[in-house]
Amino acid sequence: MRLPWLTAPAEALGLALDSERLGHAPLIHGPSGLGKIELARWLVARVLCLDSDGRAPCGTCRSCTLLKSGTHPDLFTAAIPEDRQQIPVDAVRDLCRGLQLTPAIGRRRVGWIEPAEAMNRNAANALLKTLEEPSPGTWLVLVSHQPERLPATIRSRCQQICVQPPSPDTAMAWLSKECPDQTEQQLTVALTAAGGAPVRALELLRDDGLAVGLEIRDTLLKLAQARPVAAAIAEEWAAHPARSWGWIAHWVHQWTGQMMGVCPRSQRCPLPASVSPETLARLWQQALEGRQLVQTTVRADLLLGKWLLEWVASFQGER
Ligand SMILES: [Zn+2]
């Protein structure tokens, strides 16, 4: 495995498959940025491989080759269409129909649903029958970044596989290998902002994300001091709403931690004006909600503008 913290879960899945202990519907879930999709793809390859040595997919058999080229006839996928925000019922029906067919290559078929929480209610209902009465040799692999959004009827019929963040030492060792030019402090800031998820930290470091994050922090500090900032800031941040909300939530959370005395000294960056931890906790909650709403049709710039006004007002009230 490219990601060292996935080696143990991959081995456990392989063992479960070989000893017929792997449920027919594994639900791989956990926070974003841990490589869940990579683990799930590995599992699909391991299930479909015709010549595995009992550890990993061989990578060269007919099945592995077809998987790599994205044309495996026994892999059926339900995904979010480009012009939509949910997995529609038709996609799930097609997948279920595909899983009824006789396998073209080996003896196994796999259905793939990612992100599973994007199934709308009808789509989830359409999946229930296949989940309840799977045909032999059929696996449904679901990947979810927010399993709490899945209906309980789906969750309870799946075998839950939770991917956990690696230890900070493992994460830092991997990150510093991936980003040899970054200082340890930069890596630590990115890893903390990513909630300990190394792949997410790498993304933050790669697309200038850390610079954006620090700019967001400085802007919030300026606003807290009632210093002027560019009027177009909310619009600018709204261009990448998920990233912006992520950073906002991160900094507000960190400032809350600082006030409660639970933030490591190396990461401290005090707020210039006083504000109660309760107010910060409320703003943090709102930022998390903002991040959730990114997936809906709510206008990102309006939502951010409203939050920023509240942020400014919280400091005016308490100065
Ligand atoms: Zn193979």
JSON list of N, CA and C and ligand atoms in Angstrom, two decimals, residues 45 48-52 56-65, ligand 1:
[
{"chain": "A", "resi": 45, "resn": "ALA", "atom": "N", "xyz": [-10.10, -4.82, -6.02]},
{"chain": "A", "resi": 45, "resn": "ALA", "atom": "CA", "xyz": [-9.12, -5.56, -6.83]},
{"chain": "A", "resi": 45, "resn": "ALA", "atom": "C", "xyz": [-8.84, -6.92, -6.20]},
{"chain": "A", "resi": 48, "resn": "LEU", "atom": "N", "xyz": [-11.76, -9.27, -6.91]},
{"chain": "A", "resi": 48, "resn": "LEU", "atom": "CA", "xyz": [-11.91, -9.68, -8.31]},
{"chain": "A", "resi": 48, "resn": "LEU", "atom": "C", "xyz": [-10.67, -10.36, -8.89]},
{"chain": "A", "resi": 49, "resn": "CYS", "atom": "N", "xyz": [-9.52, -10.20, -8.24]},
{"chain": "A", "resi": 49, "resn": "CYS", "atom": "CA", "xyz": [-8.26, -10.76, -8.78]},
{"chain": "A", "resi": 49, "resn": "CYS", "atom": "C", "xyz": [-8.38, -12.28, -8.97]},
{"chain": "A", "resi": 50, "resn": "LEU", "atom": "N", "xyz": [-7.85, -12.77, -10.08]},
{"chain": "A", "resi": 50, "resn": "LEU", "atom": "CA", "xyz": [-7.94, -14.20, -10.39]},
{"chain": "A", "resi": 50, "resn": "LEU", "atom": "C", "xyz": [-6.71, -14.96, -9.90]},
{"chain": "A", "resi": 51, "resn": "ASP", "atom": "N", "xyz": [-5.69, -14.24, -9.45]},
{"chain": "A", "resi": 51, "resn": "ASP", "atom": "CA", "xyz": [-4.44, -14.91, -9.16]},
{"chain": "A", "resi": 51, "resn": "ASP", "atom": "C", "xyz": [-3.74, -14.28, -7.95]},
{"chain": "A", "resi": 52, "resn": "SER", "atom": "N", "xyz": [-4.48, -14.00, -6.90]},
{"chain": "A", "resi": 52, "resn": "SER", "atom": "CA", "xyz": [-3.87, -13.35, -5.73]},
{"chain": "A", "resi": 52, "resn": "SER", "atom": "C", "xyz": [-3.03, -14.36, -4.96]},
{"chain": "A", "resi": 56, "resn": "ALA", "atom": "N", "xyz": [-2.00, -9.70, -1.68]},
{"chain": "A", "resi": 56, "resn": "ALA", "atom": "CA", "xyz": [-2.41, -8.53, -2.45]},
{"chain": "A", "resi": 56, "resn": "ALA", "atom": "C", "xyz": [-2.97, -8.98, -3.80]},
{"chain": "A", "resi": 57, "resn": "PRO", "atom": "N", "xyz": [-3.70, -8.10, -4.49]},
{"chain": "A", "resi": 57, "resn": "PRO", "atom": "CA", "xyz": [-4.10, -8.44, -5.86]},
{"chain": "A", "resi": 57, "resn": "PRO", "atom": "C", "xyz": [-2.83, -8.56, -6.71]},
{"chain": "A", "resi": 58, "resn": "CYS", "atom": "N", "xyz": [-2.82, -9.48, -7.70]},
{"chain": "A", "resi": 58, "resn": "CYS", "atom": "CA", "xyz": [-1.58, -9.75, -8.43]},
{"chain": "A", "resi": 58, "resn": "CYS", "atom": "C", "xyz": [-1.16, -8.58, -9.31]},
{"chain": "A", "resi": 59, "resn": "GLY", "atom": "N", "xyz": [-2.14, -7.83, -9.80]},
{"chain": "A", "resi": 59, "resn": "GLY", "atom": "CA", "xyz": [-1.80, -6.66, -10.64]},
{"chain": "A", "resi": 59, "resn": "GLY", "atom": "C", "xyz": [-1.61, -6.99, -12.10]},
{"chain": "A", "resi": 60, "resn": "THR", "atom": "N", "xyz": [-1.60, -8.28, -12.46]},
{"chain": "A", "resi": 60, "resn": "THR", "atom": "CA", "xyz": [-1.29, -8.62, -13.85]},
{"chain": "A", "resi": 60, "resn": "THR", "atom": "C", "xyz": [-2.32, -9.55, -14.51]},
{"chain": "A", "resi": 61, "resn": "CYS", "atom": "N", "xyz": [-3.20, -10.18, -13.72]},
{"chain": "A", "resi": 61, "resn": "CYS", "atom": "CA", "xyz": [-4.16, -11.10, -14.33]},
{"chain": "A", "resi": 61, "resn": "CYS", "atom": "C", "xyz": [-5.16, -10.31, -15.20]},
{"chain": "A", "resi": 62, "resn": "ARG", "atom": "N", "xyz": [-6.02, -11.01, -15.90]},
{"chain": "A", "resi": 62, "resn": "ARG", "atom": "CA", "xyz": [-6.96, -10.35, -16.79]},
{"chain": "A", "resi": 62, "resn": "ARG", "atom": "C", "xyz": [-7.85, -9.38, -16.02]},
{"chain": "A", "resi": 63, "resn": "SER", "atom": "N", "xyz": [-8.28, -9.84, -14.84]},
{"chain": "A", "resi": 63, "resn": "SER", "atom": "CA", "xyz": [-9.17, -9.02, -14.03]},
{"chain": "A", "resi": 63, "resn": "SER", "atom": "C", "xyz": [-8.47, -7.75, -13.56]},
{"chain": "A", "resi": 64, "resn": "CYS", "atom": "N", "xyz": [-7.25, -7.89, -13.04]},
{"chain": "A", "resi": 64, "resn": "CYS", "atom": "CA", "xyz": [-6.50, -6.73, -12.56]},
{"chain": "A", "resi": 64, "resn": "CYS", "atom": "C", "xyz": [-6.24, -5.74, -13.70]},
{"chain": "A", "resi": 65, "resn": "THR", "atom": "N", "xyz": [-5.92, -6.28, -14.89]},
{"chain": "A", "resi": 65, "resn": "THR", "atom": "CA", "xyz": [-5.64, -5.42, -16.05]},
{"chain": "A", "resi": 65, "resn": "THR", "atom": "C", "xyz": [-6.90, -4.64, -16.44]},
{"chain": "B", "resi": 1, "resn": "ZN", "atom": "ZN", "xyz": [-4.95, -10.15, -10.39]}
]
